[in-house]
């Protein structure tokens, strides 16, 4: 058989690119993968199991039992599995002409039995294997072969989930505001750090005539579903504010996600404000309760929440309230992830001190998230600071 060396090289380049895109090489142990290798060991009654990814010249094992984390790729059984992109089952390597003199057979770990299924990247490239191994011969039934394939599919799903989260995180970041509002006399900054790849928290700001709107939302839950709901609320608010007031805009957003929230058995807390050039702030707080004003001349004013979150049944109107920002005052809104990470109610005086101690909203936001990271951030953390100039 004639081997097309150029085609082989192109396949390898594409495979390496796909492997790098997964971002998993040389990462630490993860329970979700270790769970699969433990189950495989029990089901196949073997001393060695591996989730193996093939780098340029090495086998690197994301999860393994009875093996080292790395081994040479040359002559590896897993390399054969990946190159043929199909299951490889060797009942007794010592009696198989293809592997009888293999260094992994005649030397450590003295393999006799190998069964491996290829693992594919989202684009279909074979990047590794799930394999079970032993130092004594084995035979597999057709049912056991199907089980091995099912377990390999499970590993692939976990690898693809990371890739999807990475892509979703990029898309979510693309929805964040990149330009500051045109309204003179204000400076605004915000940041959000998800506890996973994507966030259930979201923030936004945008111009509406001579005014501008600021939004902070928190979808109860984490991950992809929460991020999708958050994006829907953000889009609804932006669309409605061009032709509706605050109350109508929030109600429109609530109606848009009502069915999704009901199916997910969750809800969204929301702080949505419209700031005017004279310092007036009209806002609706739908169950968020974490917005406050840091007064330049001293003191803090907590802004009350007067409406239920989106997704909870209510017949009460979400009536806007009003607060005034004087020169040098700062409007601050955080998510409950900041509250939890810093230590509950004690977070408010800490955040107040940070806002007072930083010359810019950007510096304050950066410091708030830094303090939250030093705590125990088990949830998404978000902070927004809007400061009216003191001139």
XYZ file of C-alpha atoms in Angstrom:
391
model
C 0.000 0.000 0.000
C 1.326 3.424 -0.986
C 1.214 6.000 1.789
C 0.639 9.602 0.779
C 3.153 11.324 3.066
C 1.777 14.790 2.334
C -1.776 13.730 3.220
C -0.534 12.125 6.438
C 1.283 15.341 7.348
C -1.783 17.470 6.637
C -3.920 15.188 8.788
C -1.421 15.421 11.633
C -1.261 19.223 11.423
C -5.061 19.441 11.523
C -5.171 16.984 14.425
C -2.604 18.941 16.450
C -4.474 22.177 15.799
C -7.722 20.594 16.994
C -6.013 19.196 20.087
C -4.567 22.592 20.970
C -7.997 24.133 20.482
C -9.422 21.946 23.244
C -7.085 23.642 25.732
C -6.849 20.521 27.901
C -3.202 19.432 27.504
C -1.230 19.600 30.759
C -4.302 20.597 32.747
C -4.875 19.256 36.240
C -6.940 16.256 37.353
C -10.733 16.568 37.093
C -13.286 14.414 38.875
C -15.543 14.210 35.800
C -12.824 12.354 33.847
C -11.547 10.318 36.802
C -15.093 9.063 37.315
C -15.073 7.563 33.828
C -11.727 5.797 34.235
C -12.826 4.299 37.563
C -16.018 3.008 35.992
C -14.123 1.523 33.051
C -11.780 -0.285 35.412
C -14.709 -1.824 37.277
C -16.619 -2.798 34.139
C -13.651 -4.412 32.360
C -11.811 -5.735 35.432
C -8.425 -4.457 34.283
C -5.519 -2.882 36.213
C -4.897 -0.080 33.693
C -7.205 2.513 32.140
C -6.336 5.750 30.379
C -7.893 8.791 28.746
C -4.983 9.525 26.426
C -4.343 12.551 24.237
C -1.617 12.322 21.601
C 0.702 15.309 21.476
C 3.481 15.610 18.904
C 5.853 13.052 20.395
C 4.140 11.954 23.582
C 1.076 10.318 25.013
C -0.377 12.585 27.696
C -3.013 11.143 29.981
C -5.805 13.373 31.235
C -6.886 10.596 33.585
C -5.246 7.232 34.235
C -5.165 4.245 36.541
C -2.047 2.079 36.805
C 0.003 4.089 34.299
C 2.310 7.095 34.239
C 0.926 10.443 33.151
C 3.180 10.557 30.092
C 4.804 8.048 27.775
C 6.447 8.143 24.322
C 4.056 8.263 21.397
C 6.289 6.187 19.132
C 5.107 2.572 18.904
C 2.150 3.328 21.183
C -1.021 1.267 20.763
C -3.008 4.500 21.112
C -1.102 5.986 18.165
C -2.299 3.092 16.011
C -5.871 3.635 17.220
C -5.764 7.326 16.349
C -4.108 6.811 12.948
C -6.671 4.243 11.853
C -9.458 6.293 13.528
C -11.271 3.145 14.605
C -11.438 0.834 17.582
C -8.332 -1.275 18.180
C -8.753 -4.493 20.171
C -5.740 -6.716 20.786
C -6.601 -9.816 22.825
C -3.020 -11.077 23.254
C -0.278 -8.815 21.932
C 2.440 -11.448 22.350
C 0.728 -13.587 19.718
C -0.075 -10.705 17.354
C 2.533 -10.149 14.624
C 1.823 -6.393 14.673
C 2.745 -5.990 18.333
C 4.767 -9.019 19.477
C 8.055 -7.060 19.497
C 6.489 -3.752 20.633
C 8.530 -2.069 23.402
C 5.400 -1.759 25.548
C 4.914 -5.532 25.210
C 8.477 -6.813 25.653
C 9.192 -4.103 28.217
C 7.317 -2.134 30.860
C 4.344 -2.392 31.363
C 4.447 -5.779 29.516
C 1.085 -5.388 27.831
C -0.884 -8.330 26.573
C -4.380 -6.936 26.255
C -5.360 -3.557 24.778
C -8.756 -2.166 23.762
C -9.013 1.449 22.686
C -11.640 3.724 21.138
C -10.662 6.967 19.386
C -11.706 10.320 20.860
C -12.607 13.120 18.475
C -12.435 16.908 18.684
C -15.583 18.876 17.732
C -14.334 19.050 14.125
C -14.041 15.258 13.878
C -10.245 14.986 14.226
C -9.044 11.954 16.220
C -7.032 13.417 19.100
C -6.763 10.582 21.597
C -8.251 7.424 23.029
C -10.080 5.852 25.883
C -8.332 2.542 26.462
C -8.315 -0.388 28.885
C -5.169 -2.536 29.281
C -3.906 -5.605 31.090
C -0.786 -7.749 31.433
C -2.810 -10.892 30.742
C -4.908 -11.731 27.639
C -8.611 -10.823 27.442
C -11.465 -11.247 25.029
C -14.325 -8.788 24.707
C -17.910 -9.595 23.871
C -19.850 -7.479 21.402
C -21.693 -5.935 24.340
C -18.420 -4.986 26.055
C -17.212 -3.363 22.856
C -20.387 -1.263 22.777
C -19.848 -0.287 26.419
C -16.309 0.886 25.638
C -17.663 3.010 22.783
C -20.331 4.472 25.080
C -17.703 5.412 27.636
C -15.573 7.004 24.915
C -18.610 9.017 23.803
C -18.981 10.190 27.390
C -15.363 11.391 27.415
C -15.937 13.181 24.102
C -19.021 14.916 25.479
C -16.956 16.254 28.376
C -14.206 17.468 26.036
C -16.745 19.115 23.728
C -18.499 20.760 26.653
C -15.294 22.639 27.449
C -15.000 23.712 23.821
C -18.613 24.895 23.750
C -18.140 26.844 26.980
C -15.027 28.496 25.577
C -16.917 29.538 22.450
C -19.899 30.689 24.492
C -17.625 32.711 26.770
C -16.166 34.501 23.739
C -19.672 35.209 22.425
C -20.822 36.425 25.836
C -17.885 38.798 26.135
C -18.768 40.145 22.707
C -22.156 41.241 24.094
C -20.592 43.394 26.803
C -20.522 47.153 26.205
C -17.216 48.374 24.779
C -17.843 52.124 24.512
C -18.635 54.350 27.455
C -21.868 56.376 27.350
C -21.756 59.730 25.574
C -23.423 61.541 28.476
C -20.971 64.144 29.806
C -20.131 64.284 33.487
C -20.144 60.542 34.190
C -17.520 57.802 34.314
C -18.568 54.164 34.299
C -16.755 50.840 34.709
C -17.806 47.234 35.199
C -16.456 43.694 35.232
C -17.850 40.192 35.516
C -16.007 36.971 36.293
C -17.917 33.698 35.856
C -17.531 30.822 38.279
C -17.602 28.593 35.171
C -16.879 29.273 31.526
C -19.947 31.460 31.067
C -21.820 33.630 33.519
C -25.394 33.901 34.745
C -24.574 37.481 35.757
C -24.657 40.186 33.131
C -24.253 43.940 32.915
C -24.892 46.478 30.219
C -24.972 50.187 29.472
C -26.021 52.162 26.424
C -27.138 55.645 25.359
C -30.811 56.590 25.126
C -30.963 60.100 23.719
C -29.164 62.407 26.150
C -29.534 59.818 28.923
C -27.946 56.421 29.358
C -29.080 53.144 30.899
C -27.175 50.825 33.209
C -28.269 47.258 33.895
C -27.096 44.519 36.246
C -28.835 41.143 36.180
C -28.337 37.840 37.949
C -29.921 34.659 36.622
C -30.314 32.155 39.422
C -28.137 29.347 38.156
C -24.866 28.955 36.301
C -23.580 27.819 32.952
C -24.981 27.891 29.447
C -28.718 28.021 30.201
C -28.288 30.963 32.589
C -26.121 32.808 30.054
C -28.747 32.383 27.313
C -31.487 33.741 29.572
C -29.261 36.671 30.550
C -28.580 37.500 26.900
C -32.320 37.416 26.171
C -33.098 39.850 28.995
C -30.308 42.189 27.876
C -31.580 42.190 24.280
C -35.195 42.796 25.352
C -34.246 45.748 27.543
C -32.144 47.354 24.836
C -34.922 46.966 22.284
C -37.679 48.266 24.540
C -35.866 51.325 25.904
C -35.988 53.035 22.508
C -39.774 53.374 22.720
C -40.836 52.542 26.301
C -40.249 53.739 29.844
C -38.455 51.753 32.546
C -41.523 49.918 33.812
C -42.663 48.856 30.347
C -39.138 47.809 29.347
C -38.690 45.545 32.359
C -42.157 44.064 31.851
C -41.341 43.375 28.191
C -38.133 41.597 29.185
C -40.026 39.590 31.787
C -42.604 38.436 29.234
C -39.878 37.456 26.757
C -38.129 35.035 29.137
C -41.172 33.923 31.124
C -41.468 30.542 29.393
C -37.718 29.838 29.590
C -37.631 30.714 33.276
C -40.633 28.509 33.977
C -39.028 25.530 32.231
C -35.737 26.071 34.065
C -37.516 26.693 37.396
C -35.414 29.788 37.934
C -35.729 33.580 37.998
C -33.728 36.746 37.282
C -32.987 39.559 39.710
C -32.519 42.850 37.927
C -31.358 46.408 38.579
C -32.193 48.623 35.608
C -31.551 52.379 35.758
C -31.774 55.397 33.483
C -29.364 58.222 34.326
C -30.003 61.812 33.314
C -27.406 64.539 32.691
C -28.578 66.468 35.784
C -27.696 63.520 38.043
C -31.201 62.130 38.390
C -31.444 58.328 38.368
C -34.727 56.525 37.710
C -34.493 52.822 38.435
C -36.391 49.577 38.810
C -34.989 47.039 41.243
C -36.636 43.679 40.622
C -35.489 41.602 43.571
C -31.806 42.488 43.216
C -31.342 44.681 46.271
C -27.586 45.168 45.892
C -27.404 48.726 44.531
C -26.383 51.709 46.625
C -25.028 55.228 46.367
C -21.711 56.176 47.950
C -22.006 59.856 48.791
C -18.953 62.003 48.166
C -19.547 63.918 51.396
C -19.954 60.765 53.451
C -22.575 58.112 53.973
C -24.111 55.324 51.931
C -27.683 55.096 50.666
C -28.988 51.587 49.984
C -31.498 51.540 47.144
C -34.538 49.463 48.084
C -35.876 46.651 45.964
C -39.584 47.232 45.420
C -40.491 44.564 42.828
C -40.293 40.805 42.440
C -37.651 39.214 40.199
C -38.423 38.338 36.589
C -39.950 34.876 36.393
C -41.980 35.103 39.604
C -45.732 35.676 39.221
C -46.840 39.154 40.229
C -49.764 41.466 39.679
C -47.961 44.445 41.182
C -46.502 46.992 38.739
C -42.752 47.487 38.718
C -42.903 51.195 39.502
C -39.629 53.107 38.977
C -38.039 54.927 41.904
C -35.673 57.889 41.854
C -32.411 58.902 43.480
C -30.158 61.894 42.847
C -26.407 61.696 42.258
C -24.598 64.798 43.431
C -21.112 65.806 42.222
C -18.615 63.094 43.191
C -21.304 60.560 44.170
C -21.044 56.970 42.926
C -23.806 54.552 41.988
C -22.622 51.018 42.803
C -24.275 47.693 41.981
C -22.817 44.261 42.741
C -24.017 40.683 42.370
C -24.638 38.336 45.262
C -21.491 36.441 44.265
C -19.460 39.422 45.510
C -21.503 39.473 48.702
C -20.923 35.752 49.338
C -17.213 35.846 48.513
C -16.422 38.799 50.784
C -18.581 37.724 53.691
C -22.260 38.669 53.520
C -23.335 42.048 54.866
C -19.782 42.972 55.798
C -19.152 43.322 52.068
C -20.980 46.670 51.940
C -18.556 48.688 54.105
C -15.633 46.994 52.341
C -16.986 47.917 48.900
C -17.753 51.443 50.133
C -14.153 51.863 51.322
C -12.852 50.581 47.985
C -15.023 53.030 46.018
C -13.912 55.942 48.194
C -10.270 54.902 48.033
C -10.002 54.716 44.246
C -9.744 57.735 42.003
C -11.619 56.091 39.131
C -14.528 53.654 38.779
C -12.205 51.348 36.826
C -9.806 51.144 39.750
C -12.675 50.513 42.163
C -14.156 47.699 40.060
C -10.772 46.042 39.667
C -10.190 46.147 43.417
C -13.685 44.831 44.255
C -13.150 41.759 42.072
C -9.663 41.260 43.458
C -11.026 41.185 47.017
C -13.816 38.812 45.925
C -11.267 36.430 44.361
C -9.345 36.387 47.623
C -12.475 35.130 49.380
C -14.380 32.025 48.353
C -15.971 32.871 44.973
C -18.454 30.035 44.500
C -20.699 32.105 42.238
C -20.341 34.588 39.382
C -19.064 37.960 40.600
C -20.033 41.278 39.006
C -19.527 44.924 39.946
C -20.595 48.160 38.252
C -19.591 51.655 39.392
C -20.936 54.905 37.888
C -19.422 58.127 39.229
C -20.714 61.613 38.582
C -17.876 64.088 38.133
C -17.289 66.562 40.959
C -17.177 69.525 38.599
